[in-house]
Short mmCIF file of C-alpha atoms and ligand atoms in Angstrom, two decimals:
data_model
loop_
_atom_site.label_atom_id
_atom_site.label_comp_id
_atom_site.label_asym_id
_atom_site.label_seq_id
_atom_site.Cartn_x
_atom_site.Cartn_y
_atom_site.Cartn_z
CA MET A 181 -24.97 3.92 1.73
CA ASN A 182 -24.20 3.56 5.47
CA SER A 183 -21.53 1.35 6.97
CA ARG A 184 -24.11 -1.41 7.67
CA ASP A 185 -24.89 -1.70 3.99
CA LEU A 186 -21.19 -1.69 3.06
CA ARG A 187 -20.38 -4.36 5.60
CA ALA A 188 -22.87 -6.67 3.91
CA ASP A 189 -20.85 -6.41 0.69
CA PHE A 190 -17.99 -8.34 2.39
CA PRO A 191 -19.00 -11.95 2.89
CA ILE A 192 -16.15 -12.79 5.21
CA LEU A 193 -17.27 -10.24 7.80
CA SER A 194 -20.24 -12.32 8.75
CA ARG A 195 -18.23 -15.33 9.77
CA THR A 196 -17.12 -16.37 13.21
CA VAL A 197 -13.56 -17.30 14.18
CA GLY A 198 -12.01 -19.50 16.86
CA PRO A 199 -12.90 -22.83 18.46
CA GLY A 200 -16.46 -24.15 18.84
CA ALA A 201 -19.13 -21.82 17.58
CA GLY A 202 -16.46 -19.15 17.60
CA LYS A 203 -16.83 -15.41 18.03
CA PRO A 204 -18.11 -12.97 15.41
CA LEU A 205 -15.09 -11.66 13.49
CA VAL A 206 -13.90 -8.14 14.22
CA TYR A 207 -11.38 -7.47 11.47
CA LEU A 208 -8.96 -4.71 12.35
CA ASP A 209 -5.90 -5.77 10.31
CA ASN A 210 -6.75 -3.79 7.22
CA ALA A 211 -3.29 -2.26 6.86
CA ALA A 212 -1.93 -5.82 6.31
CA THR A 213 -4.66 -6.64 3.80
CA THR A 214 -8.24 -5.56 3.28
CA GLN A 215 -11.18 -7.90 2.91
CA LYS A 216 -12.79 -8.28 -0.53
CA PRO A 217 -16.28 -7.21 -1.58
CA ARG A 218 -18.58 -9.65 -3.44
CA ARG A 219 -18.08 -7.49 -6.53
CA VAL A 220 -14.36 -8.32 -6.71
CA ILE A 221 -14.81 -11.98 -5.74
CA GLU A 222 -17.47 -12.45 -8.41
CA THR A 223 -15.45 -10.70 -11.09
CA VAL A 224 -12.46 -13.02 -10.54
CA ASP A 225 -14.79 -16.02 -10.28
CA ARG A 226 -16.58 -15.07 -13.51
CA PHE A 227 -13.28 -14.68 -15.32
CA TYR A 228 -12.25 -18.25 -14.48
CA GLN A 229 -15.71 -19.73 -15.03
CA HIS A 230 -16.47 -18.06 -18.32
CA GLU A 231 -13.70 -15.89 -19.74
CA ASN A 232 -10.32 -17.43 -19.04
CA ALA A 233 -7.67 -17.26 -21.78
CA ASN A 234 -4.19 -15.89 -22.12
CA ILE A 235 -3.93 -12.34 -23.36
CA HIS A 236 -2.14 -10.72 -26.33
CA ARG A 237 -1.07 -13.79 -28.23
CA GLY A 238 -4.44 -15.14 -29.28
CA VAL A 239 -6.55 -14.50 -32.33
CA HIS A 240 -9.49 -16.39 -30.86
CA TYR A 241 -12.60 -14.99 -29.18
CA LEU A 242 -11.72 -15.69 -25.57
CA SER A 243 -8.16 -14.39 -25.90
CA MET A 244 -9.27 -11.16 -27.55
CA ASN A 245 -11.96 -10.65 -24.84
CA ALA A 246 -9.46 -11.30 -22.05
CA THR A 247 -7.02 -8.87 -23.64
CA ASP A 248 -9.78 -6.22 -23.81
CA ALA A 249 -10.70 -6.77 -20.20
CA TYR A 250 -7.06 -6.52 -19.09
CA ASP A 251 -6.58 -3.29 -21.07
CA ARG A 252 -9.83 -1.86 -19.68
CA ALA A 253 -8.62 -2.59 -16.14
CA ARG A 254 -5.45 -0.62 -16.88
CA GLU A 255 -7.52 2.28 -18.19
CA ARG A 256 -9.85 2.14 -15.20
CA ILE A 257 -6.89 2.27 -12.80
CA ALA A 258 -5.19 5.06 -14.73
CA THR A 259 -8.36 7.16 -14.39
CA ALA A 260 -8.69 6.28 -10.69
CA ILE A 261 -5.20 7.52 -9.83
CA GLY A 262 -5.11 10.50 -12.20
CA ALA A 263 -2.50 9.05 -14.54
CA PRO A 264 -2.53 11.00 -17.82
CA ASP A 265 -1.76 7.90 -19.88
CA PRO A 266 -2.75 4.24 -19.26
CA ALA A 267 0.68 3.21 -20.66
CA GLU A 268 2.14 4.67 -17.45
CA VAL A 269 0.32 2.04 -15.38
CA ILE A 270 2.46 -1.12 -15.08
CA PHE A 271 0.94 -4.20 -13.53
CA VAL A 272 3.26 -5.79 -11.04
CA ARG A 273 2.90 -8.22 -8.11
CA GLY A 274 2.50 -5.44 -5.56
CA THR A 275 4.29 -2.54 -3.95
CA THR A 276 7.34 -4.67 -3.25
CA GLU A 277 7.85 -5.58 -6.89
CA ALA A 278 7.15 -2.05 -8.02
CA ILE A 279 9.91 -0.67 -5.77
CA ASN A 280 12.32 -3.38 -6.84
CA LEU A 281 11.57 -2.55 -10.47
CA VAL A 282 12.48 1.10 -9.90
CA ALA A 283 15.60 0.08 -7.94
CA SER A 284 16.73 -2.21 -10.72
CA SER A 285 15.72 -0.47 -13.95
CA PHE A 286 15.91 3.18 -12.93
CA ALA A 287 18.38 3.59 -10.08
CA GLY A 288 20.44 0.49 -10.93
CA ASP A 289 20.86 1.68 -14.47
CA ARG A 290 21.86 5.27 -13.94
CA PHE A 291 23.30 5.80 -10.43
CA ALA A 292 26.99 5.65 -9.72
CA ALA A 293 29.18 5.20 -6.60
CA GLY A 294 28.76 8.09 -4.19
CA ASP A 295 25.24 9.01 -5.43
CA GLU A 296 22.76 9.47 -2.61
CA ILE A 297 19.26 8.25 -1.95
CA VAL A 298 17.11 9.98 0.74
CA LEU A 299 14.67 7.82 2.68
CA THR A 300 12.90 8.06 6.04
CA VAL A 301 13.08 5.87 9.17
CA MET A 302 9.32 5.28 8.90
CA GLU A 303 9.64 3.25 5.68
CA HIS A 304 8.31 -0.26 5.32
CA HIS A 305 11.07 -2.79 4.76
CA ALA A 306 9.88 -3.01 1.12
CA ASN A 307 11.10 0.61 0.72
CA ILE A 308 14.36 0.01 2.56
CA VAL A 309 15.84 -3.32 1.65
CA PRO A 310 15.85 -2.85 -2.20
CA TRP A 311 17.81 0.38 -1.67
CA GLN A 312 20.22 -1.25 0.76
CA LEU A 313 20.90 -4.07 -1.72
CA LEU A 314 21.46 -1.57 -4.50
CA ALA A 315 23.60 0.71 -2.32
CA GLU A 316 25.82 -2.24 -1.49
CA ARG A 317 26.13 -3.29 -5.09
CA LYS A 318 26.85 0.15 -6.52
CA GLY A 319 28.46 2.04 -3.62
CA LEU A 320 25.46 4.37 -3.17
CA VAL A 321 24.86 6.30 0.06
CA LEU A 322 21.56 6.13 1.96
CA LYS A 323 20.61 9.28 3.80
CA TRP A 324 18.11 8.64 6.58
CA VAL A 325 15.53 11.23 7.62
CA ASP A 326 14.46 10.86 11.25
CA VAL A 327 10.90 11.42 12.44
CA THR A 328 9.69 13.64 15.29
CA ASP A 329 8.58 12.20 18.64
CA SER A 330 5.05 12.19 17.27
CA GLY A 331 6.09 10.13 14.31
CA GLU A 332 5.95 12.84 11.71
CA ILE A 333 8.34 14.22 9.07
CA ASP A 334 9.81 17.59 9.85
CA LEU A 335 10.36 19.24 6.45
CA ASP A 336 13.56 21.01 7.58
CA ALA A 337 14.99 17.70 8.76
CA PHE A 338 13.97 16.20 5.44
CA ARG A 339 15.61 18.99 3.45
CA ALA A 340 18.81 18.67 5.53
CA GLU A 341 19.49 15.19 4.08
CA PHE A 342 19.68 16.47 0.49
CA SER A 343 22.83 17.50 -1.29
CA GLY A 344 24.17 17.95 -4.79
CA ARG A 345 24.69 14.19 -4.92
CA THR A 346 21.05 13.27 -4.14
CA LYS A 347 19.63 11.38 -7.08
CA LEU A 348 16.44 9.99 -5.57
CA ALA A 349 14.07 10.47 -2.60
CA VAL A 350 11.78 7.62 -1.57
CA PHE A 351 9.08 7.82 1.09
CA ALA A 352 5.72 6.46 2.17
CA GLN A 353 2.68 8.59 1.51
CA VAL A 354 1.21 7.11 4.70
CA SER A 355 3.06 5.16 7.38
CA ASN A 356 1.82 1.57 7.78
CA ALA A 357 3.01 1.41 11.38
CA LEU A 358 1.73 4.76 12.67
CA GLY A 359 -0.83 5.96 10.16
CA THR A 360 0.99 9.27 9.70
CA ILE A 361 0.02 11.09 6.54
CA ASN A 362 3.21 12.63 5.16
CA PRO A 363 3.26 16.02 3.42
CA ALA A 364 3.99 14.37 0.11
CA ARG A 365 3.61 17.38 -2.15
CA GLU A 366 5.94 19.50 -0.04
CA MET A 367 8.42 16.61 0.07
CA VAL A 368 8.36 16.26 -3.71
CA ALA A 369 8.93 20.03 -4.04
CA ILE A 370 12.03 19.82 -1.81
CA ALA A 371 13.44 16.93 -3.80
CA ARG A 372 12.87 18.91 -7.00
CA GLU A 373 14.90 21.80 -5.63
CA PHE A 374 17.85 19.41 -5.58
CA GLY A 375 17.03 17.87 -8.97
CA ALA A 376 16.28 14.49 -7.38
CA ALA A 377 13.77 11.97 -8.70
CA VAL A 378 11.00 10.81 -6.34
CA LEU A 379 9.31 7.50 -5.67
CA ILE A 380 6.24 7.47 -3.38
CA ASP A 381 5.23 4.26 -1.69
CA GLY A 382 1.45 4.59 -1.85
CA ALA A 383 0.65 1.18 -0.33
CA GLN A 384 -1.11 2.82 2.63
CA GLY A 385 -2.20 5.97 0.72
CA VAL A 386 -4.44 4.49 -1.97
CA PRO A 387 -6.75 2.68 0.53
CA HIS A 388 -7.68 5.82 2.42
CA GLY A 389 -8.37 8.62 -0.03
CA ALA A 390 -8.43 9.75 -3.65
CA VAL A 391 -4.96 9.72 -5.16
CA ASP A 392 -3.92 11.92 -8.05
CA VAL A 393 -0.42 11.08 -9.20
CA THR A 394 -0.24 14.18 -11.42
CA GLU A 395 -1.03 16.41 -8.44
CA LEU A 396 1.52 14.62 -6.21
CA GLY A 397 4.11 15.39 -8.83
CA ALA A 398 6.46 12.44 -8.14
CA ASP A 399 8.13 10.30 -10.82
CA PHE A 400 6.98 6.91 -9.54
CA TYR A 401 4.07 5.80 -7.40
CA ALA A 402 3.65 2.22 -6.13
CA PHE A 403 0.71 0.35 -4.55
CA SER A 404 -0.75 -3.08 -3.91
CA GLY A 405 -4.18 -4.30 -4.98
CA HIS A 406 -4.80 -6.41 -1.90
CA LYS A 407 -4.74 -3.37 0.42
CA VAL A 408 -7.44 -1.61 -1.55
CA VAL A 409 -10.13 -4.31 -1.57
CA GLY A 410 -8.61 -5.97 -4.67
CA PRO A 411 -6.99 -9.32 -5.19
CA ASP A 412 -3.51 -10.18 -4.00
CA GLY A 413 -0.57 -10.81 -6.31
CA ILE A 414 -1.44 -7.67 -8.31
CA GLY A 415 -0.30 -4.08 -7.85
CA VAL A 416 0.73 -1.06 -9.83
CA LEU A 417 3.78 0.93 -10.56
CA TRP A 418 2.89 4.25 -12.06
CA GLY A 419 5.75 6.17 -13.66
CA ARG A 420 6.21 9.15 -15.91
CA ARG A 421 6.02 8.01 -19.51
CA GLU A 422 9.28 9.61 -20.64
CA LEU A 423 11.19 8.04 -17.75
CA LEU A 424 9.64 4.60 -18.29
CA ASP A 425 10.53 4.58 -21.96
CA SER A 426 14.13 5.50 -21.17
CA MET A 427 14.52 2.64 -18.65
CA PRO A 428 15.83 -0.84 -19.58
CA PRO A 429 13.54 -3.84 -19.00
CA TYR A 430 13.25 -5.24 -15.53
CA GLN A 431 12.78 -8.84 -16.56
CA GLY A 432 13.17 -10.45 -19.97
CA GLY A 433 10.64 -12.83 -21.55
CA GLY A 434 7.59 -13.07 -23.75
CA ASP A 435 5.38 -10.11 -24.63
CA MET A 436 7.89 -7.44 -23.76
CA ILE A 437 9.89 -7.63 -27.02
CA GLU A 438 9.58 -6.09 -30.46
CA ARG A 439 11.94 -8.57 -32.14
CA VAL A 440 14.20 -11.34 -30.95
CA THR A 441 17.07 -12.64 -33.04
CA LYS A 442 20.07 -14.78 -32.11
CA GLU A 443 22.11 -11.60 -31.97
CA GLY A 444 19.88 -9.73 -29.58
CA SER A 445 16.42 -8.27 -28.85
CA THR A 446 14.59 -5.00 -29.09
CA PHE A 447 11.92 -4.03 -26.63
CA ARG A 448 8.41 -2.62 -26.64
CA HIS A 449 7.53 0.58 -24.81
CA SER A 450 5.82 0.84 -21.44
CA PRO A 451 3.82 -0.91 -20.16
CA GLU A 452 4.66 -4.11 -22.09
CA ARG A 453 8.42 -3.53 -21.68
CA PHE A 454 7.97 -4.14 -17.93
CA GLU A 455 5.40 -6.94 -18.07
CA ALA A 456 7.42 -9.95 -19.21
CA GLY A 457 5.50 -13.25 -19.30
CA THR A 458 1.92 -14.02 -18.57
CA PRO A 459 0.70 -11.49 -16.03
CA ASN A 460 -1.88 -11.86 -13.27
CA ILE A 461 -4.80 -11.39 -15.70
CA SER A 462 -7.65 -12.16 -13.29
CA GLY A 463 -5.94 -10.03 -10.62
CA ALA A 464 -5.76 -7.03 -12.90
CA ILE A 465 -9.37 -7.37 -13.86
CA GLY A 466 -10.30 -7.85 -10.20
CA LEU A 467 -8.39 -4.73 -9.28
CA GLY A 468 -10.32 -2.83 -11.92
CA ALA A 469 -13.52 -4.12 -10.26
CA ALA A 470 -12.17 -2.95 -6.89
CA PHE A 471 -11.81 0.63 -8.18
CA ASP A 472 -15.31 0.43 -9.75
CA TYR A 473 -16.64 -0.57 -6.35
CA LEU A 474 -14.74 2.16 -4.48
CA GLY A 475 -15.76 4.70 -7.10
CA GLU A 476 -19.42 3.87 -6.47
CA ILE A 477 -19.11 4.26 -2.73
CA GLY A 478 -17.15 7.47 -3.18
CA TRP A 479 -13.96 8.59 -1.38
CA GLU A 480 -15.88 11.11 0.66
CA THR A 481 -18.04 8.42 2.23
CA ILE A 482 -14.96 6.33 2.89
CA GLU A 483 -13.08 9.20 4.47
CA VAL A 484 -16.00 10.32 6.63
CA SER A 485 -16.53 6.76 7.91
CA GLU A 486 -12.83 6.13 8.65
CA ARG A 487 -12.45 9.49 10.39
CA ASP A 488 -15.36 8.78 12.65
CA LEU A 489 -13.85 5.39 13.55
CA LEU A 490 -10.39 6.90 14.17
CA GLU A 491 -11.70 9.67 16.40
CA TYR A 492 -14.04 7.38 18.31
CA ALA A 493 -11.41 4.68 18.85
CA THR A 494 -8.70 7.15 19.79
CA ALA A 495 -10.92 8.90 22.35
CA ARG A 496 -11.92 5.59 23.94
CA LEU A 497 -8.36 4.26 24.04
CA ARG A 498 -7.12 7.46 25.65
CA GLU A 499 -9.52 6.80 28.55
CA ILE A 500 -7.55 3.67 29.51
CA ASP A 501 -4.60 4.01 31.88
CA GLY A 502 -1.30 2.54 30.72
CA ILE A 503 -1.97 2.77 26.98
CA ARG A 504 0.48 4.73 24.82
CA ILE A 505 -0.53 5.60 21.29
CA LEU A 506 2.38 6.11 18.97
CA GLY A 507 2.18 8.52 16.08
CA PRO A 508 0.55 11.94 15.54
CA ALA A 509 -1.43 13.26 18.50
CA ASP A 510 -3.71 15.12 16.03
CA THR A 511 -6.03 12.60 14.42
CA GLY A 512 -6.25 15.00 11.44
CA SER A 513 -2.66 14.12 10.42
CA LYS A 514 -3.19 10.40 10.26
CA VAL A 515 -5.38 7.68 8.71
CA ALA A 516 -7.40 5.16 10.72
CA VAL A 517 -4.43 3.17 12.01
CA ILE A 518 -3.80 3.08 15.77
CA SER A 519 -0.48 1.75 16.93
CA PHE A 520 -0.24 1.35 20.72
CA THR A 521 1.61 -0.29 23.58
CA MET A 522 0.34 -1.22 27.02
CA ASP A 523 2.41 -0.89 30.20
CA SER A 524 1.28 -4.26 31.45
CA ALA A 525 1.26 -6.47 28.35
CA HIS A 526 3.53 -7.30 25.44
CA PRO A 527 2.01 -6.57 21.99
CA HIS A 528 1.90 -10.28 21.17
CA ASP A 529 -0.04 -10.94 24.37
CA ILE A 530 -2.48 -8.21 23.45
CA GLY A 531 -2.91 -9.74 19.97
CA THR A 532 -3.34 -13.23 21.35
CA ILE A 533 -5.96 -12.32 23.95
CA LEU A 534 -7.88 -10.22 21.47
CA ASP A 535 -7.82 -13.15 19.10
CA THR A 536 -9.66 -15.29 21.66
CA GLU A 537 -12.43 -12.65 21.39
CA GLY A 538 -12.49 -12.94 17.61
CA ILE A 539 -10.66 -9.59 17.16
CA ALA A 540 -7.94 -9.56 14.49
CA ILE A 541 -5.21 -6.94 15.08
CA ARG A 542 -1.53 -7.05 14.26
CA ALA A 543 1.25 -7.21 16.80
CA GLY A 544 4.97 -6.81 16.10
CA HIS A 545 7.32 -4.58 14.20
CA HIS A 546 5.05 -4.14 11.15
CA CYS A 547 8.03 -4.54 8.81
CA ALA A 548 9.27 -1.18 10.08
CA GLN A 549 12.11 -2.10 12.37
CA PRO A 550 14.08 1.19 11.98
CA LEU A 551 10.90 2.99 13.16
CA MET A 552 10.53 0.63 16.14
CA ASP A 553 14.22 1.30 16.97
CA ARG A 554 13.51 5.02 16.77
CA PHE A 555 10.79 4.67 19.42
CA GLN A 556 12.80 2.12 21.38
CA VAL A 557 10.02 -0.48 21.28
CA ALA A 558 10.29 -4.07 20.00
CA GLY A 559 6.86 -3.77 18.50
CA THR A 560 3.37 -2.35 18.93
CA ALA A 561 -0.20 -3.57 18.73
CA ARG A 562 -1.88 -2.08 15.67
CA ALA A 563 -5.59 -1.76 14.99
CA SER A 564 -6.14 -0.66 11.41
CA PHE A 565 -9.62 0.25 10.19
CA ALA A 566 -11.43 0.25 6.86
CA PHE A 567 -14.66 1.98 5.85
CA TYR A 568 -16.57 -1.28 6.43
CA ASN A 569 -15.71 -1.37 10.12
CA SER A 570 -18.18 0.01 12.59
CA ARG A 571 -18.32 1.62 16.04
CA ASP A 572 -19.44 -1.83 17.27
CA ASP A 573 -16.06 -3.12 16.17
CA VAL A 574 -14.38 -0.39 18.25
CA ASP A 575 -16.54 -1.28 21.23
CA ARG A 576 -15.54 -4.93 20.93
CA LEU A 577 -11.87 -3.91 20.66
CA LEU A 578 -12.20 -1.90 23.87
CA ASP A 579 -13.92 -4.78 25.65
CA GLY A 580 -11.03 -6.99 24.57
CA ILE A 581 -8.45 -4.50 25.81
CA HIS A 582 -10.19 -4.40 29.19
CA LYS A 583 -9.84 -8.19 29.22
CA VAL A 584 -6.11 -7.82 28.53
CA LYS A 585 -5.81 -5.35 31.43
CA HIS A 586 -7.74 -7.65 33.71
CA PHE A 587 -5.48 -10.51 32.79
CA PHE A 588 -2.17 -8.71 33.14
CA GLY A 589 -3.19 -6.18 35.75
N1 PMP B 641 4.89 -0.31 1.83
C1 PMP B 641 3.99 -0.15 2.81
C2 PMP B 641 3.83 1.20 3.44
C3 PMP B 641 3.22 -1.23 3.22
O1 PMP B 641 2.33 -1.05 4.23
C4 PMP B 641 3.42 -2.49 2.63
C5 PMP B 641 2.61 -3.72 3.06
N2 PMP B 641 2.44 -3.83 4.43
C6 PMP B 641 4.34 -2.60 1.59
C7 PMP B 641 5.07 -1.50 1.23
C8 PMP B 641 4.57 -3.91 0.87
O2 PMP B 641 3.41 -4.28 0.16
P1 PMP B 641 3.27 -5.69 -0.52
O3 PMP B 641 3.64 -6.69 0.54
O4 PMP B 641 1.86 -5.77 -0.92
O5 PMP B 641 4.21 -5.70 -1.66
#
């Protein structure tokens, strides 16, 4: 399959945007959310048109079929991310909920005042604020790892933040704001030297390459369906089975219990223990379809296509005076995310002018304000690519940037 064929799988990519007849859409905001292929849209549509029922509780045909489809989605995702056991795959709302679950049920349950959590300044707010809230509540200490001027983690600097009191290290596999690919396995190994647990925020890792949680070696791995061509409102927390089964429930409600009496309740094991109430059934099934779709394309095709776009776009942007690209200089150490500033224009002005040309990028702090502070910028303009983008999209982006330059001088 070439990128033309793949593009045709995404109905929204053939629309125009803006007033009047509009401009053909150039969608370069994939780090915020990806578009959805027909395969996922039709799977969710079919579920509601023909298969809808609540899971687990029913003895009737539709309920049993919905339960099977939900369980199959879990198995599909476990296989896709290299999880040894589907029971280690917990369906949650997204990365944010996954991290909050770990903060509450793991760290909240077993950490004490003075215990330390190591995190980096390149984290998304979703991997900062839950730890700040917990630290405040329990008297924990957050140890911040700085990044280099090229927006990368220096392993010695990372190691320097660990001590005998470090209980947990949390970090992004890939930075949403810069595209930096972190040396996750080496970082896990350092945390292990200090006996610390590890949570990897995989929100920007899963969309760009094959993930194997066993190989990564962390204790927890979180990601969101909507960033990997799946539906929104569904995501995954993967955790080691023995840890999950030793953690108290995150929320209480139906389906997560063994027995409820007036005196108290006992709880099921993972994953049910952490999936109180009716889950996002169609979302989980849609996410299974997303992994089926990606599996058919193949990660190699995806990586080759994104690498070409990253190298082409970076080379073309570097030709323009007054553009500063933040993040690794070596395109081999990053995914297809380009965060940049222009001498003459504010990121929001860049985004607004590009929008008049039908080009969707993101402008702002990208929910990574500590990182923006580190680089002493209020925000950046960010073009983030997916495998269904094309060199034509890059050319349109460059035409748009020339328009910005013309406008602001
Ligand atoms: N972490 C990273 C690295 C992200 O890019 C995002 C989303 N931008 C999140 C966490 C939060 O994901 P969600 O909003 O889907 O929960």
